[in-house]
mmCIF file of C-alpha atoms in Angstrom:
data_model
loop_
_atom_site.group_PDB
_atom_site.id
_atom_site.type_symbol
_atom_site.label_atom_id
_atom_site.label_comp_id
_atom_site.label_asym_id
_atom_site.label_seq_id
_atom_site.Cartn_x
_atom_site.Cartn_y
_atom_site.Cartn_z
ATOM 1 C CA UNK A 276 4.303 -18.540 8.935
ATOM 2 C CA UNK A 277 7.305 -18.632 7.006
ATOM 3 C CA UNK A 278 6.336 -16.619 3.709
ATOM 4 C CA UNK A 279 3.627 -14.051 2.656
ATOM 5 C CA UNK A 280 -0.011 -14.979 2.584
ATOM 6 C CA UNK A 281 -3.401 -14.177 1.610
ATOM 7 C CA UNK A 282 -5.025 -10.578 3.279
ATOM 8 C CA UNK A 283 -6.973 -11.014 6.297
ATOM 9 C CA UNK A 284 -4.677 -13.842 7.836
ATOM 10 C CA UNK A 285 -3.897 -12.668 10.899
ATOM 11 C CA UNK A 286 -6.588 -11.099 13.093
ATOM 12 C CA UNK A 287 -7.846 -7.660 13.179
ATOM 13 C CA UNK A 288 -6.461 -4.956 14.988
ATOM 14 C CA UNK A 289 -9.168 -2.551 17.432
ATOM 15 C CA UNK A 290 -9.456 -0.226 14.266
ATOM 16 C CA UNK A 291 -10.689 -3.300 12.333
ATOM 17 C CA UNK A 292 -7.268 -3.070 10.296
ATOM 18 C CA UNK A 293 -6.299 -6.845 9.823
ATOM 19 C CA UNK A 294 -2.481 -8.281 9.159
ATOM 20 C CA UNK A 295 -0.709 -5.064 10.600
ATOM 21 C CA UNK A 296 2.127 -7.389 12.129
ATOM 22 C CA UNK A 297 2.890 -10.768 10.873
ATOM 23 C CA UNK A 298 2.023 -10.453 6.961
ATOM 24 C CA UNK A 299 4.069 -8.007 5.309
ATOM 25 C CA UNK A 300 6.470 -4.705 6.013
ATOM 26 C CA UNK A 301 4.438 -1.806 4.874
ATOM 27 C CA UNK A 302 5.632 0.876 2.719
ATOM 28 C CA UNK A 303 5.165 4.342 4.489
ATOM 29 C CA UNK A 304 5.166 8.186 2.924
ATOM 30 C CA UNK A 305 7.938 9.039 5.051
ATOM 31 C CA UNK A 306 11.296 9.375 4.052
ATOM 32 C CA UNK A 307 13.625 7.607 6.098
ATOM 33 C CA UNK A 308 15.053 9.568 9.535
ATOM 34 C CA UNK A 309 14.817 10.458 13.296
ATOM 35 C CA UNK A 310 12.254 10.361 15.034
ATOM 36 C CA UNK A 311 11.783 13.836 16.468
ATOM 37 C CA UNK A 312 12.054 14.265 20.271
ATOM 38 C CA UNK A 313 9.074 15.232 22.684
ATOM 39 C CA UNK A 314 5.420 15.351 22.074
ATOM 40 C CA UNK A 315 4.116 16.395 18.469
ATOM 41 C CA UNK A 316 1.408 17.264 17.136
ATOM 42 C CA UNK A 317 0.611 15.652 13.449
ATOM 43 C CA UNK A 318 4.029 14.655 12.442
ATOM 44 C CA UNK A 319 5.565 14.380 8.972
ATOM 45 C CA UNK A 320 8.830 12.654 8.034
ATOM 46 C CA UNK A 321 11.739 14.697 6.785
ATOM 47 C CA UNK A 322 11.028 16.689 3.536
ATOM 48 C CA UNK A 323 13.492 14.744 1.424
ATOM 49 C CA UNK A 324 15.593 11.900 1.689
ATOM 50 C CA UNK A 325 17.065 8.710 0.104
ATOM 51 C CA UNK A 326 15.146 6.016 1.352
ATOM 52 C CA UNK A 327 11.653 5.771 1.810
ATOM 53 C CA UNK A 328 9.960 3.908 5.255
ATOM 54 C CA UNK A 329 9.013 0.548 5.552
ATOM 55 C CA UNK A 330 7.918 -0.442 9.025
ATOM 56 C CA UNK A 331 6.018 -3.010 10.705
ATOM 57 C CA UNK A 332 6.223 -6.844 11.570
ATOM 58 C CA UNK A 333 6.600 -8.613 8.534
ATOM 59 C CA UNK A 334 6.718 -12.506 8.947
ATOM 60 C CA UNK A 335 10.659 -13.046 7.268
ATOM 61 C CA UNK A 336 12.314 -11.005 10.345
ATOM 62 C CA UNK A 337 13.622 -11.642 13.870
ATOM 63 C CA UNK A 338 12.059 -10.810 16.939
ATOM 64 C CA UNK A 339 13.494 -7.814 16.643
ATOM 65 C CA UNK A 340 12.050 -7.052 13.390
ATOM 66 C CA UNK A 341 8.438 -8.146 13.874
ATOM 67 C CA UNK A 342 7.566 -5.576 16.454
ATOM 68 C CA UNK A 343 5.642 -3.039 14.818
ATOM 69 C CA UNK A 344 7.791 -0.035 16.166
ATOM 70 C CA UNK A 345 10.829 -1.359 13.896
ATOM 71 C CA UNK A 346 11.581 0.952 10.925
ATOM 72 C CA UNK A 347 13.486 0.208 8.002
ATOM 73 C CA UNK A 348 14.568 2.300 4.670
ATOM 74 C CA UNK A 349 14.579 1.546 1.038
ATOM 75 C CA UNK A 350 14.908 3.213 -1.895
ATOM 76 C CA UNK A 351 11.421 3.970 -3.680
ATOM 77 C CA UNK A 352 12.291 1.253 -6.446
ATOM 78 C CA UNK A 353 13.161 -1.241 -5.016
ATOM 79 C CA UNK A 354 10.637 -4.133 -4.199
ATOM 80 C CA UNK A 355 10.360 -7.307 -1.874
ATOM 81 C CA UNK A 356 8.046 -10.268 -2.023
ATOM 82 C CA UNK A 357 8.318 -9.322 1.687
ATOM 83 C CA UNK A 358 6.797 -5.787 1.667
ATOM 84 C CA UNK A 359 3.576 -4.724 0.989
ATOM 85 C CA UNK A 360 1.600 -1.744 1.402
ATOM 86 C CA UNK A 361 -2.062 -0.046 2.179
ATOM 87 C CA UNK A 362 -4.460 2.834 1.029
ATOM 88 C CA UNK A 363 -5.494 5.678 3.598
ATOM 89 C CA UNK A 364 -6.669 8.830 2.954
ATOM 90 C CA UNK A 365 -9.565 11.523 4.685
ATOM 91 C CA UNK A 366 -12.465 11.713 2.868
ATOM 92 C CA UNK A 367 -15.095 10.820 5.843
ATOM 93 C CA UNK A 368 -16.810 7.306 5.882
ATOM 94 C CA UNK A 369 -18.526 5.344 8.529
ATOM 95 C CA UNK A 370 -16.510 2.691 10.887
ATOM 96 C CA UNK A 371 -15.562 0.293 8.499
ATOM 97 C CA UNK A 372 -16.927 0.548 5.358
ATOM 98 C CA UNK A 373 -16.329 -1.397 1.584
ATOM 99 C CA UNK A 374 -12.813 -2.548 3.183
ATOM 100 C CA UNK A 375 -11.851 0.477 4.719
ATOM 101 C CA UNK A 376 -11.922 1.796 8.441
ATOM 102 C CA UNK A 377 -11.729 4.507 10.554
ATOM 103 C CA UNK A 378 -9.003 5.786 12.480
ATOM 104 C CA UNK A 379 -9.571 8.238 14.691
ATOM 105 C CA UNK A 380 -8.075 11.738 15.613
ATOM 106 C CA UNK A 381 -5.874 10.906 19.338
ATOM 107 C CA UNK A 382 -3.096 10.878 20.719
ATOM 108 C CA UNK A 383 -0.808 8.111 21.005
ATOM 109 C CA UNK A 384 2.742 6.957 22.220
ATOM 110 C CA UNK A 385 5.189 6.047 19.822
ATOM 111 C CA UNK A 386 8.415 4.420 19.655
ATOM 112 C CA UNK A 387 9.203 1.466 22.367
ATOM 113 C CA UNK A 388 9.856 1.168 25.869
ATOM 114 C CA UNK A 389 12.974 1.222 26.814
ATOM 115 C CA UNK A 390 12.752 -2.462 28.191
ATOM 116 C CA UNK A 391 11.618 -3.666 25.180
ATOM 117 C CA UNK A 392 14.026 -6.368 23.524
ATOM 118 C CA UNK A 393 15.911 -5.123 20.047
ATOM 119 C CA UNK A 394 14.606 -1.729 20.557
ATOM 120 C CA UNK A 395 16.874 0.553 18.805
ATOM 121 C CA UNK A 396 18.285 3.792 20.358
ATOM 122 C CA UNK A 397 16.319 5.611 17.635
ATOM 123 C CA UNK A 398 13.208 4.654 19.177
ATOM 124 C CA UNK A 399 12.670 6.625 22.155
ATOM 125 C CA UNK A 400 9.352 6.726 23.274
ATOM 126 C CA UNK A 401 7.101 10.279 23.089
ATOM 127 C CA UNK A 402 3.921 11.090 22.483
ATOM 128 C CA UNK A 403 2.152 12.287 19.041
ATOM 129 C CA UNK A 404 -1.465 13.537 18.784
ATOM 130 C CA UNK A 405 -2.895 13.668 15.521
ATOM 131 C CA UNK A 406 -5.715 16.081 14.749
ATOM 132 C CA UNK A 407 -7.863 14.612 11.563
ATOM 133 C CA UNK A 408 -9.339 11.306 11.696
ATOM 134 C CA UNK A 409 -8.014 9.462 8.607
ATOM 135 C CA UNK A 410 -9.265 6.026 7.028
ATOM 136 C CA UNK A 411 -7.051 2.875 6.080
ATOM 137 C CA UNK A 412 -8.003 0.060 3.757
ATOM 138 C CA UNK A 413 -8.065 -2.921 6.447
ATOM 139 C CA UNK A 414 -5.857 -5.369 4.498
ATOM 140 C CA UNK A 415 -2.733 -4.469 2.224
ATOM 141 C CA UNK A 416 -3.665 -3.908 -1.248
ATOM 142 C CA UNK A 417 -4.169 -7.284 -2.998
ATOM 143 C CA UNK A 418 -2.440 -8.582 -6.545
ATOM 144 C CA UNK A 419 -6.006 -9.132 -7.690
ATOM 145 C CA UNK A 420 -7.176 -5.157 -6.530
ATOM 146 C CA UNK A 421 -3.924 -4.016 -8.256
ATOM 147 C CA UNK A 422 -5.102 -5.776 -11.816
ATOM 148 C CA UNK A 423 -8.555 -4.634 -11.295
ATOM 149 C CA UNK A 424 -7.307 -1.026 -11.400
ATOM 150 C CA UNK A 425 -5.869 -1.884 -15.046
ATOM 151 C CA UNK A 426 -2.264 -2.795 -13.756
ATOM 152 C CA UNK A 427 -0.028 -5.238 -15.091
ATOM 153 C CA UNK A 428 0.705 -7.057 -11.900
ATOM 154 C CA UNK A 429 4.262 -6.770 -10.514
ATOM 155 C CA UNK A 430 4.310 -9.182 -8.320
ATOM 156 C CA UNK A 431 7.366 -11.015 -7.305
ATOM 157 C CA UNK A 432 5.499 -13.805 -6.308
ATOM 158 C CA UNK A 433 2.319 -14.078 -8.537
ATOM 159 C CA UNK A 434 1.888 -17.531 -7.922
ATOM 160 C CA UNK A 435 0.680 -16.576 -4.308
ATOM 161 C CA UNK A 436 -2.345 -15.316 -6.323
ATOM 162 C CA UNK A 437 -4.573 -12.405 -6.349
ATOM 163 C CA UNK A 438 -5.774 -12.292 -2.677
ATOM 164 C CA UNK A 439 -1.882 -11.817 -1.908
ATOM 165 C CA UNK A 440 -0.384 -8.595 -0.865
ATOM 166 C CA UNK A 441 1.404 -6.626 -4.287
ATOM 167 C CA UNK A 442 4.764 -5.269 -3.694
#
């Protein structure tokens, strides 16, 4: 659609992780840079940097900008009705359990083919393993889950209500 909605939209993912392209760009930990070349093993983002990473397949882009490999950078204050993002963390769980799944130790490719249309130069493909199995809440965290937790909400868009991504 044409502007943010309500969690659990768009269909699931294989992880059970729902609205990972389509909804909302998701803030990320990493600060804003290169991706390194060749394989690694558990990556981390540059130590420091200016902008912070939002990435994914938010519904307000191009083509180019809904594939799930795009990568963008903002400054950690800065906010978007646009941009949401989600909880993960290692403590162990089952599958999918009070809104949160597992995702599994692996390896994976990242980046995008080189085919692939809008891919950026920046996005060479490689491979990263990672080597803990970690657990993401399956939608972004909601306006209503952000008041809950005794937060004045800061939505830019409040009138989407509470089952609507927070920014």
């Amino acid at each position: 659609g044409s502007k943010t909605h309500a969690v659990k939209g768009k269909d699931k993912n294989a992880f059970g992780l729902y609205d990972m392209s389509g909804n909302v760009l998701e803030w990320v930990y990493d600060w804003k840079g290169n991706y390194q070349s060749g394989a690694q093993t558990d990556p981390l983002g540059p130590n420091s940097g200016s902008y912070r990473v939002v990435r994914g397949g938010g519904w307000y882009g191009n083509a180019k900008n809904c594939r799930l490999a795009d990568r963008a950078g903002a400054t950690p204050g800065d906010r978007y009705s646009g941009w949401g993002f989600r909880l993960a963390r290692t403590v162990p769980i089952e599958k999918c359990e009070n809104g949160e799944c597992l995702v599994p130790k692996g390896s994976f490719t990242m980046g995008s083919p080189a085919s692939e249309l809008g891919r950026e130069s920046n996005e060479t493909e490689h491979k990263v393993t990672i080597t803990r199995d970690f657990y993401m809440s399956q939608t972004e965290v909601t306006q209503g889950q952000w008041k809950a937790a005794g937060f004045a909400n800061p939505s830019m868009f409040p009138s989407c209500g509470d089952d609507c991504p927070v920014e």
